[in-house]
Amino acid sequence: EIMKITATDLLANHIIDDIVVEPLGGAHRAPEEAAQLLESYLITQLNELKGIGEDELVDQRYNRFRKYGAFFE
């Protein structure tokens, strides 16, 4: 049986940072609304990144990648 991994699973395991909300029924049913939601999310995230220095961003990225593959019981 194939194990299904959801976005919620990925978020809980710190593989992804966030989940972008989709319109009711999915992005394929309302592509324009989905694009607006994504645009708003990206603008917010980019504005947050502007306030973080380059060295801090590199450190955060390094620490994040080091956690991949780590196993905790």
PDB file of N, CA, C and O in Angstrom:
ATOM      1  N   GLU A   1       0.839  -1.183   0.000  1.00  0.00           N
ATOM      2  CA  GLU A   1       0.000   0.000   0.000  1.00  0.00           C
ATOM      3  C   GLU A   1       0.882   1.243   0.000  1.00  0.00           C
ATOM      4  O   GLU A   1       1.879   1.321   0.702  1.00  0.00           O
ATOM      5  N   ILE A   2       0.488   2.219  -0.771  1.00  0.00           N
ATOM      6  CA  ILE A   2       1.229   3.476  -0.865  1.00  0.00           C
ATOM      7  C   ILE A   2       0.805   4.379   0.281  1.00  0.00           C
ATOM      8  O   ILE A   2      -0.374   4.608   0.511  1.00  0.00           O
ATOM      9  N   MET A   3       1.806   4.886   1.002  1.00  0.00           N
ATOM     10  CA  MET A   3       1.527   5.805   2.096  1.00  0.00           C
ATOM     11  C   MET A   3       1.301   7.210   1.534  1.00  0.00           C
ATOM     12  O   MET A   3       2.077   7.679   0.708  1.00  0.00           O
ATOM     13  N   LYS A   4       0.241   7.851   1.954  1.00  0.00           N
ATOM     14  CA  LYS A   4      -0.057   9.206   1.496  1.00  0.00           C
ATOM     15  C   LYS A   4       0.460  10.199   2.522  1.00  0.00           C
ATOM     16  O   LYS A   4       0.230  10.050   3.714  1.00  0.00           O
ATOM     17  N   ILE A   5       1.145  11.204   2.028  1.00  0.00           N
ATOM     18  CA  ILE A   5       1.661  12.266   2.886  1.00  0.00           C
ATOM     19  C   ILE A   5       0.918  13.546   2.523  1.00  0.00           C
ATOM     20  O   ILE A   5       0.911  13.967   1.372  1.00  0.00           O
ATOM     21  N   THR A   6       0.305  14.148   3.503  1.00  0.00           N
ATOM     22  CA  THR A   6      -0.463  15.370   3.266  1.00  0.00           C
ATOM     23  C   THR A   6       0.389  16.607   3.552  1.00  0.00           C
ATOM     24  O   THR A   6       1.456  16.517   4.164  1.00  0.00           O
ATOM     25  N   ALA A   7      -0.122  17.731   3.120  1.00  0.00           N
ATOM     26  CA  ALA A   7       0.547  18.997   3.427  1.00  0.00           C
ATOM     27  C   ALA A   7       0.633  19.190   4.939  1.00  0.00           C
ATOM     28  O   ALA A   7       1.639  19.697   5.454  1.00  0.00           O
ATOM     29  N   THR A   8      -0.402  18.778   5.642  1.00  0.00           N
ATOM     30  CA  THR A   8      -0.407  18.890   7.108  1.00  0.00           C
ATOM     31  C   THR A   8       0.709  18.039   7.715  1.00  0.00           C
ATOM     32  O   THR A   8       1.375  18.461   8.664  1.00  0.00           O
ATOM     33  N   ASP A   9       0.933  16.845   7.161  1.00  0.00           N
ATOM     34  CA  ASP A   9       2.034  15.994   7.614  1.00  0.00           C
ATOM     35  C   ASP A   9       3.380  16.684   7.391  1.00  0.00           C
ATOM     36  O   ASP A   9       4.252  16.666   8.254  1.00  0.00           O
ATOM     37  N   LEU A  10       3.544  17.264   6.220  1.00  0.00           N
ATOM     38  CA  LEU A  10       4.801  17.949   5.897  1.00  0.00           C
ATOM     39  C   LEU A  10       5.027  19.131   6.822  1.00  0.00           C
ATOM     40  O   LEU A  10       6.152  19.368   7.274  1.00  0.00           O
ATOM     41  N   LEU A  11       3.978  19.863   7.126  1.00  0.00           N
ATOM     42  CA  LEU A  11       4.083  21.005   8.033  1.00  0.00           C
ATOM     43  C   LEU A  11       4.449  20.533   9.434  1.00  0.00           C
ATOM     44  O   LEU A  11       5.343  21.099  10.074  1.00  0.00           O
ATOM     45  N   ALA A  12       3.797  19.491   9.904  1.00  0.00           N
ATOM     46  CA  ALA A  12       4.050  18.967  11.240  1.00  0.00           C
ATOM     47  C   ALA A  12       5.479  18.455  11.392  1.00  0.00           C
ATOM     48  O   ALA A  12       6.056  18.513  12.480  1.00  0.00           O
ATOM     49  N   ASN A  13       6.058  17.985  10.290  1.00  0.00           N
ATOM     50  CA  ASN A  13       7.421  17.457  10.322  1.00  0.00           C
ATOM     51  C   ASN A  13       8.468  18.478   9.875  1.00  0.00           C
ATOM     52  O   ASN A  13       9.615  18.128   9.620  1.00  0.00           O
ATOM     53  N   HIS A  14       8.053  19.730   9.765  1.00  0.00           N
ATOM     54  CA  HIS A  14       8.951  20.853   9.444  1.00  0.00           C
ATOM     55  C   HIS A  14       9.654  20.702   8.097  1.00  0.00           C
ATOM     56  O   HIS A  14      10.763  21.195   7.911  1.00  0.00           O
ATOM     57  N   ILE A  15       8.991  20.039   7.160  1.00  0.00           N
ATOM     58  CA  ILE A  15       9.524  19.919   5.805  1.00  0.00           C
ATOM     59  C   ILE A  15       9.129  21.159   5.004  1.00  0.00           C
ATOM     60  O   ILE A  15       9.874  21.621   4.153  1.00  0.00           O
ATOM     61  N   ILE A  16       7.948  21.678   5.295  1.00  0.00           N
ATOM     62  CA  ILE A  16       7.487  22.914   4.657  1.00  0.00           C
ATOM     63  C   ILE A  16       7.227  23.947   5.750  1.00  0.00           C
ATOM     64  O   ILE A  16       7.045  23.597   6.918  1.00  0.00           O
ATOM     65  N   ASP A  17       7.236  25.210   5.364  1.00  0.00           N
ATOM     66  CA  ASP A  17       7.050  26.294   6.321  1.00  0.00           C
ATOM     67  C   ASP A  17       5.587  26.633   6.563  1.00  0.00           C
ATOM     68  O   ASP A  17       5.224  27.127   7.624  1.00  0.00           O
ATOM     69  N   ASP A  18       4.754  26.429   5.580  1.00  0.00           N
ATOM     70  CA  ASP A  18       3.379  26.878   5.683  1.00  0.00           C
ATOM     71  C   ASP A  18       2.548  26.189   4.610  1.00  0.00           C
ATOM     72  O   ASP A  18       3.090  25.562   3.694  1.00  0.00           O
ATOM     73  N   ILE A  19       1.252  26.321   4.725  1.00  0.00           N
ATOM     74  CA  ILE A  19       0.317  25.816   3.723  1.00  0.00           C
ATOM     75  C   ILE A  19      -0.460  27.013   3.193  1.00  0.00           C
ATOM     76  O   ILE A  19      -1.053  27.762   3.963  1.00  0.00           O
ATOM     77  N   VAL A  20      -0.447  27.188   1.894  1.00  0.00           N
ATOM     78  CA  VAL A  20      -1.188  28.282   1.268  1.00  0.00           C
ATOM     79  C   VAL A  20      -2.630  27.812   1.080  1.00  0.00           C
ATOM     80  O   VAL A  20      -2.883  26.759   0.489  1.00  0.00           O
ATOM     81  N   VAL A  21      -3.553  28.573   1.603  1.00  0.00           N
ATOM     82  CA  VAL A  21      -4.968  28.233   1.533  1.00  0.00           C
ATOM     83  C   VAL A  21      -5.447  28.275   0.087  1.00  0.00           C
ATOM     84  O   VAL A  21      -5.070  29.160  -0.680  1.00  0.00           O
ATOM     85  N   GLU A  22      -6.263  27.291  -0.281  1.00  0.00           N
ATOM     86  CA  GLU A  22      -6.861  27.248  -1.612  1.00  0.00           C
ATOM     87  C   GLU A  22      -8.337  27.630  -1.520  1.00  0.00           C
ATOM     88  O   GLU A  22      -8.955  27.513  -0.463  1.00  0.00           O
ATOM     89  N   PRO A  23      -8.895  28.042  -2.639  1.00  0.00           N
ATOM     90  CA  PRO A  23     -10.335  28.308  -2.659  1.00  0.00           C
ATOM     91  C   PRO A  23     -11.113  27.011  -2.389  1.00  0.00           C
ATOM     92  O   PRO A  23     -10.595  25.916  -2.622  1.00  0.00           O
ATOM     93  N   LEU A  24     -12.338  27.140  -1.958  1.00  0.00           N
ATOM     94  CA  LEU A  24     -13.191  25.983  -1.731  1.00  0.00           C
ATOM     95  C   LEU A  24     -13.282  25.147  -3.006  1.00  0.00           C
ATOM     96  O   LEU A  24     -13.538  25.681  -4.077  1.00  0.00           O
ATOM     97  N   GLY A  25     -13.014  23.878  -2.893  1.00  0.00           N
ATOM     98  CA  GLY A  25     -13.061  22.994  -4.058  1.00  0.00           C
ATOM     99  C   GLY A  25     -11.720  22.833  -4.748  1.00  0.00           C
ATOM    100  O   GLY A  25     -11.577  22.015  -5.648  1.00  0.00           O
ATOM    101  N   GLY A  26     -10.729  23.602  -4.365  1.00  0.00           N
ATOM    102  CA  GLY A  26      -9.392  23.482  -4.945  1.00  0.00           C
ATOM    103  C   GLY A  26      -9.084  24.575  -5.952  1.00  0.00           C
ATOM    104  O   GLY A  26      -9.976  25.225  -6.502  1.00  0.00           O
ATOM    105  N   ALA A  27      -7.797  24.753  -6.175  1.00  0.00           N
ATOM    106  CA  ALA A  27      -7.322  25.809  -7.073  1.00  0.00           C
ATOM    107  C   ALA A  27      -7.802  25.608  -8.508  1.00  0.00           C
ATOM    108  O   ALA A  27      -8.033  26.579  -9.228  1.00  0.00           O
ATOM    109  N   HIS A  28      -7.973  24.357  -8.913  1.00  0.00           N
ATOM    110  CA  HIS A  28      -8.401  24.095 -10.291  1.00  0.00           C
ATOM    111  C   HIS A  28      -9.839  24.554 -10.555  1.00  0.00           C
ATOM    112  O   HIS A  28     -10.208  24.792 -11.696  1.00  0.00           O
ATOM    113  N   ARG A  29     -10.623  24.719  -9.501  1.00  0.00           N
ATOM    114  CA  ARG A  29     -12.009  25.163  -9.666  1.00  0.00           C
ATOM    115  C   ARG A  29     -12.141  26.692  -9.662  1.00  0.00           C
ATOM    116  O   ARG A  29     -13.131  27.223 -10.144  1.00  0.00           O
ATOM    117  N   ALA A  30     -11.153  27.365  -9.096  1.00  0.00           N
ATOM    118  CA  ALA A  30     -11.182  28.834  -9.032  1.00  0.00           C
ATOM    119  C   ALA A  30      -9.758  29.364  -9.190  1.00  0.00           C
ATOM    120  O   ALA A  30      -9.166  29.885  -8.250  1.00  0.00           O
ATOM    121  N   PRO A  31      -9.188  29.215 -10.386  1.00  0.00           N
ATOM    122  CA  PRO A  31      -7.779  29.587 -10.582  1.00  0.00           C
ATOM    123  C   PRO A  31      -7.468  31.056 -10.306  1.00  0.00           C
ATOM    124  O   PRO A  31      -6.400  31.376  -9.786  1.00  0.00           O
ATOM    125  N   GLU A  32      -8.382  31.956 -10.629  1.00  0.00           N
ATOM    126  CA  GLU A  32      -8.112  33.377 -10.381  1.00  0.00           C
ATOM    127  C   GLU A  32      -8.063  33.661  -8.891  1.00  0.00           C
ATOM    128  O   GLU A  32      -7.189  34.392  -8.422  1.00  0.00           O
ATOM    129  N   GLU A  33      -8.991  33.085  -8.138  1.00  0.00           N
ATOM    130  CA  GLU A  33      -8.976  33.266  -6.689  1.00  0.00           C
ATOM    131  C   GLU A  33      -7.727  32.634  -6.085  1.00  0.00           C
ATOM    132  O   GLU A  33      -7.093  33.205  -5.193  1.00  0.00           O
ATOM    133  N   ALA A  34      -7.350  31.469  -6.594  1.00  0.00           N
ATOM    134  CA  ALA A  34      -6.145  30.800  -6.110  1.00  0.00           C
ATOM    135  C   ALA A  34      -4.916  31.671  -6.370  1.00  0.00           C
ATOM    136  O   ALA A  34      -4.036  31.793  -5.515  1.00  0.00           O
ATOM    137  N   ALA A  35      -4.854  32.277  -7.545  1.00  0.00           N
ATOM    138  CA  ALA A  35      -3.728  33.150  -7.882  1.00  0.00           C
ATOM    139  C   ALA A  35      -3.677  34.363  -6.956  1.00  0.00           C
ATOM    140  O   ALA A  35      -2.598  34.775  -6.516  1.00  0.00           O
ATOM    141  N   GLN A  36      -4.837  34.920  -6.620  1.00  0.00           N
ATOM    142  CA  GLN A  36      -4.882  36.068  -5.705  1.00  0.00           C
ATOM    143  C   GLN A  36      -4.416  35.676  -4.303  1.00  0.00           C
ATOM    144  O   GLN A  36      -3.679  36.420  -3.652  1.00  0.00           O
ATOM    145  N   LEU A  37      -4.845  34.503  -3.844  1.00  0.00           N
ATOM    146  CA  LEU A  37      -4.415  34.021  -2.525  1.00  0.00           C
ATOM    147  C   LEU A  37      -2.903  33.797  -2.501  1.00  0.00           C
ATOM    148  O   LEU A  37      -2.222  34.158  -1.541  1.00  0.00           O
ATOM    149  N   LEU A  38      -2.389  33.204  -3.572  1.00  0.00           N
ATOM    150  CA  LEU A  38      -0.952  32.952  -3.651  1.00  0.00           C
ATOM    151  C   LEU A  38      -0.167  34.257  -3.720  1.00  0.00           C
ATOM    152  O   LEU A  38       0.848  34.418  -3.033  1.00  0.00           O
ATOM    153  N   GLU A  39      -0.645  35.207  -4.504  1.00  0.00           N
ATOM    154  CA  GLU A  39       0.023  36.507  -4.602  1.00  0.00           C
ATOM    155  C   GLU A  39       0.093  37.182  -3.230  1.00  0.00           C
ATOM    156  O   GLU A  39       1.157  37.657  -2.814  1.00  0.00           O
ATOM    157  N   SER A  40      -1.007  37.193  -2.531  1.00  0.00           N
ATOM    158  CA  SER A  40      -1.051  37.812  -1.209  1.00  0.00           C
ATOM    159  C   SER A  40      -0.083  37.127  -0.250  1.00  0.00           C
ATOM    160  O   SER A  40       0.656  37.785   0.487  1.00  0.00           O
ATOM    161  N   TYR A  41      -0.068  35.812  -0.276  1.00  0.00           N
ATOM    162  CA  TYR A  41       0.828  35.052   0.589  1.00  0.00           C
ATOM    163  C   TYR A  41       2.293  35.363   0.270  1.00  0.00           C
ATOM    164  O   TYR A  41       3.099  35.613   1.165  1.00  0.00           O
ATOM    165  N   LEU A  42       2.628  35.348  -1.008  1.00  0.00           N
ATOM    166  CA  LEU A  42       4.019  35.595  -1.418  1.00  0.00           C
ATOM    167  C   LEU A  42       4.474  37.008  -1.061  1.00  0.00           C
ATOM    168  O   LEU A  42       5.610  37.203  -0.603  1.00  0.00           O
ATOM    169  N   ILE A  43       3.628  37.991  -1.253  1.00  0.00           N
ATOM    170  CA  ILE A  43       3.981  39.370  -0.904  1.00  0.00           C
ATOM    171  C   ILE A  43       4.260  39.476   0.591  1.00  0.00           C
ATOM    172  O   ILE A  43       5.256  40.083   1.010  1.00  0.00           O
ATOM    173  N   THR A  44       3.413  38.857   1.405  1.00  0.00           N
ATOM    174  CA  THR A  44       3.615  38.865   2.854  1.00  0.00           C
ATOM    175  C   THR A  44       4.948  38.221   3.222  1.00  0.00           C
ATOM    176  O   THR A  44       5.719  38.766   4.022  1.00  0.00           O
ATOM    177  N   GLN A  45       5.228  37.072   2.628  1.00  0.00           N
ATOM    178  CA  GLN A  45       6.464  36.358   2.941  1.00  0.00           C
ATOM    179  C   GLN A  45       7.701  37.139   2.484  1.00  0.00           C
ATOM    180  O   GLN A  45       8.705  37.211   3.203  1.00  0.00           O
ATOM    181  N   LEU A  46       7.633  37.728   1.301  1.00  0.00           N
ATOM    182  CA  LEU A  46       8.770  38.505   0.805  1.00  0.00           C
ATOM    183  C   LEU A  46       9.022  39.734   1.671  1.00  0.00           C
ATOM    184  O   LEU A  46      10.173  40.094   1.932  1.00  0.00           O
ATOM    185  N   ASN A  47       7.959  40.369   2.138  1.00  0.00           N
ATOM    186  CA  ASN A  47       8.127  41.520   3.030  1.00  0.00           C
ATOM    187  C   ASN A  47       8.793  41.101   4.337  1.00  0.00           C
ATOM    188  O   ASN A  47       9.614  41.844   4.881  1.00  0.00           O
ATOM    189  N   GLU A  48       8.451  39.931   4.844  1.00  0.00           N
ATOM    190  CA  GLU A  48       9.108  39.436   6.055  1.00  0.00           C
ATOM    191  C   GLU A  48      10.592  39.154   5.796  1.00  0.00           C
ATOM    192  O   GLU A  48      11.444  39.457   6.632  1.00  0.00           O
ATOM    193  N   LEU A  49      10.892  38.588   4.650  1.00  0.00           N
ATOM    194  CA  LEU A  49      12.279  38.263   4.322  1.00  0.00           C
ATOM    195  C   LEU A  49      13.144  39.514   4.163  1.00  0.00           C
ATOM    196  O   LEU A  49      14.341  39.487   4.449  1.00  0.00           O
ATOM    197  N   LYS A  50      12.539  40.602   3.710  1.00  0.00           N
ATOM    198  CA  LYS A  50      13.290  41.855   3.550  1.00  0.00           C
ATOM    199  C   LYS A  50      13.895  42.328   4.866  1.00  0.00           C
ATOM    200  O   LYS A  50      14.916  42.998   4.868  1.00  0.00           O
ATOM    201  N   GLY A  51      13.259  41.973   5.980  1.00  0.00           N
ATOM    202  CA  GLY A  51      13.730  42.416   7.281  1.00  0.00           C
ATOM    203  C   GLY A  51      14.807  41.528   7.887  1.00  0.00           C
ATOM    204  O   GLY A  51      15.274  41.803   8.994  1.00  0.00           O
ATOM    205  N   ILE A  52      15.187  40.476   7.189  1.00  0.00           N
ATOM    206  CA  ILE A  52      16.195  39.549   7.708  1.00  0.00           C
ATOM    207  C   ILE A  52      17.473  39.713   6.897  1.00  0.00           C
ATOM    208  O   ILE A  52      17.443  39.703   5.664  1.00  0.00           O
ATOM    209  N   GLY A  53      18.584  39.829   7.590  1.00  0.00           N
ATOM    210  CA  GLY A  53      19.865  40.001   6.916  1.00  0.00           C
ATOM    211  C   GLY A  53      20.307  38.741   6.177  1.00  0.00           C
ATOM    212  O   GLY A  53      19.863  37.629   6.467  1.00  0.00           O
ATOM    213  N   GLU A  54      21.193  38.930   5.229  1.00  0.00           N
ATOM    214  CA  GLU A  54      21.669  37.819   4.397  1.00  0.00           C
ATOM    215  C   GLU A  54      22.315  36.710   5.233  1.00  0.00           C
ATOM    216  O   GLU A  54      22.034  35.524   5.013  1.00  0.00           O
ATOM    217  N   ASP A  55      23.149  37.082   6.179  1.00  0.00           N
ATOM    218  CA  ASP A  55      23.811  36.066   7.008  1.00  0.00           C
ATOM    219  C   ASP A  55      22.798  35.257   7.807  1.00  0.00           C
ATOM    220  O   ASP A  55      22.929  34.029   7.928  1.00  0.00           O
ATOM    221  N   GLU A  56      21.791  35.923   8.339  1.00  0.00           N
ATOM    222  CA  GLU A  56      20.755  35.226   9.099  1.00  0.00           C
ATOM    223  C   GLU A  56      19.957  34.282   8.202  1.00  0.00           C
ATOM    224  O   GLU A  56      19.640  33.158   8.593  1.00  0.00           O
ATOM    225  N   LEU A  57      19.639  34.716   6.985  1.00  0.00           N
ATOM    226  CA  LEU A  57      18.920  33.854   6.052  1.00  0.00           C
ATOM    227  C   LEU A  57      19.722  32.600   5.720  1.00  0.00           C
ATOM    228  O   LEU A  57      19.187  31.488   5.682  1.00  0.00           O
ATOM    229  N   VAL A  58      21.011  32.778   5.487  1.00  0.00           N
ATOM    230  CA  VAL A  58      21.878  31.638   5.187  1.00  0.00           C
ATOM    231  C   VAL A  58      21.931  30.697   6.383  1.00  0.00           C
ATOM    232  O   VAL A  58      21.837  29.470   6.226  1.00  0.00           O
ATOM    233  N   ASP A  59      22.069  31.235   7.581  1.00  0.00           N
ATOM    234  CA  ASP A  59      22.092  30.403   8.790  1.00  0.00           C
ATOM    235  C   ASP A  59      20.785  29.638   8.948  1.00  0.00           C
ATOM    236  O   ASP A  59      20.796  28.442   9.271  1.00  0.00           O
ATOM    237  N   GLN A  60      19.666  30.311   8.735  1.00  0.00           N
ATOM    238  CA  GLN A  60      18.364  29.644   8.850  1.00  0.00           C
ATOM    239  C   GLN A  60      18.236  28.511   7.836  1.00  0.00           C
ATOM    240  O   GLN A  60      17.760  27.420   8.154  1.00  0.00           O
ATOM    241  N   ARG A  61      18.658  28.766   6.614  1.00  0.00           N
ATOM    242  CA  ARG A  61      18.583  27.746   5.564  1.00  0.00           C
ATOM    243  C   ARG A  61      19.479  26.560   5.905  1.00  0.00           C
ATOM    244  O   ARG A  61      19.067  25.402   5.783  1.00  0.00           O
ATOM    245  N   TYR A  62      20.676  26.849   6.354  1.00  0.00           N
ATOM    246  CA  TYR A  62      21.614  25.784   6.725  1.00  0.00           C
ATOM    247  C   TYR A  62      21.020  24.913   7.838  1.00  0.00           C
ATOM    248  O   TYR A  62      21.013  23.688   7.743  1.00  0.00           O
ATOM    249  N   ASN A  63      20.506  25.554   8.882  1.00  0.00           N
ATOM    250  CA  ASN A  63      19.932  24.810  10.003  1.00  0.00           C
ATOM    251  C   ASN A  63      18.706  24.003   9.584  1.00  0.00           C
ATOM    252  O   ASN A  63      18.510  22.878  10.052  1.00  0.00           O
ATOM    253  N   ARG A  64      17.925  24.557   8.693  1.00  0.00           N
ATOM    254  CA  ARG A  64      16.749  23.824   8.213  1.00  0.00           C
ATOM    255  C   ARG A  64      17.162  22.572   7.454  1.00  0.00           C
ATOM    256  O   ARG A  64      16.631  21.482   7.691  1.00  0.00           O
ATOM    257  N   PHE A  65      18.086  22.696   6.531  1.00  0.00           N
ATOM    258  CA  PHE A  65      18.511  21.544   5.739  1.00  0.00           C
ATOM    259  C   PHE A  65      19.187  20.485   6.597  1.00  0.00           C
ATOM    260  O   PHE A  65      19.104  19.297   6.312  1.00  0.00           O
ATOM    261  N   ARG A  66      19.854  20.887   7.649  1.00  0.00           N
ATOM    262  CA  ARG A  66      20.506  19.930   8.547  1.00  0.00           C
ATOM    263  C   ARG A  66      19.484  19.046   9.265  1.00  0.00           C
ATOM    264  O   ARG A  66      19.784  17.929   9.638  1.00  0.00           O
ATOM    265  N   LYS A  67      18.268  19.563   9.435  1.00  0.00           N
ATOM    266  CA  LYS A  67      17.220  18.803  10.115  1.00  0.00           C
ATOM    267  C   LYS A  67      16.597  17.735   9.215  1.00  0.00           C
ATOM    268  O   LYS A  67      16.002  16.792   9.713  1.00  0.00           O
ATOM    269  N   TYR A  68      16.710  17.898   7.911  1.00  0.00           N
ATOM    270  CA  TYR A  68      16.112  16.910   6.989  1.00  0.00           C
ATOM    271  C   TYR A  68      16.760  15.561   7.229  1.00  0.00           C
ATOM    272  O   TYR A  68      17.975  15.430   7.313  1.00  0.00           O
ATOM    273  N   GLY A  69      15.958  14.574   7.329  1.00  0.00           N
ATOM    274  CA  GLY A  69      16.468  13.226   7.525  1.00  0.00           C
ATOM    275  C   GLY A  69      16.720  12.889   8.972  1.00  0.00           C
ATOM    276  O   GLY A  69      17.023  11.742   9.292  1.00  0.00           O
ATOM    277  N   ALA A  70      16.598  13.841   9.877  1.00  0.00           N
ATOM    278  CA  ALA A  70      16.793  13.558  11.295  1.00  0.00           C
ATOM    279  C   ALA A  70      15.588  12.770  11.792  1.00  0.00           C
ATOM    280  O   ALA A  70      14.459  12.993  11.369  1.00  0.00           O
ATOM    281  N   PHE A  71      15.850  11.864  12.690  1.00  0.00           N
ATOM    282  CA  PHE A  71      14.778  11.014  13.204  1.00  0.00           C
ATOM    283  C   PHE A  71      14.672  11.184  14.694  1.00  0.00           C
ATOM    284  O   PHE A  71      15.668  11.132  15.417  1.00  0.00           O
ATOM    285  N   PHE A  72      13.463  11.427  15.159  1.00  0.00           N
ATOM    286  CA  PHE A  72      13.210  11.585  16.585  1.00  0.00           C
ATOM    287  C   PHE A  72      12.139  10.595  17.003  1.00  0.00           C
ATOM    288  O   PHE A  72      11.145  10.441  16.324  1.00  0.00           O
ATOM    289  N   GLU A  73      12.338   9.910  18.127  1.00  0.00           N
ATOM    290  CA  GLU A  73      11.310   8.994  18.647  1.00  0.00           C
ATOM    291  C   GLU A  73      10.567   9.631  19.774  1.00  0.00           C
ATOM    292  O   GLU A  73      11.038  10.416  20.489  1.00  0.00           O
TER     293      GLU A  73
END
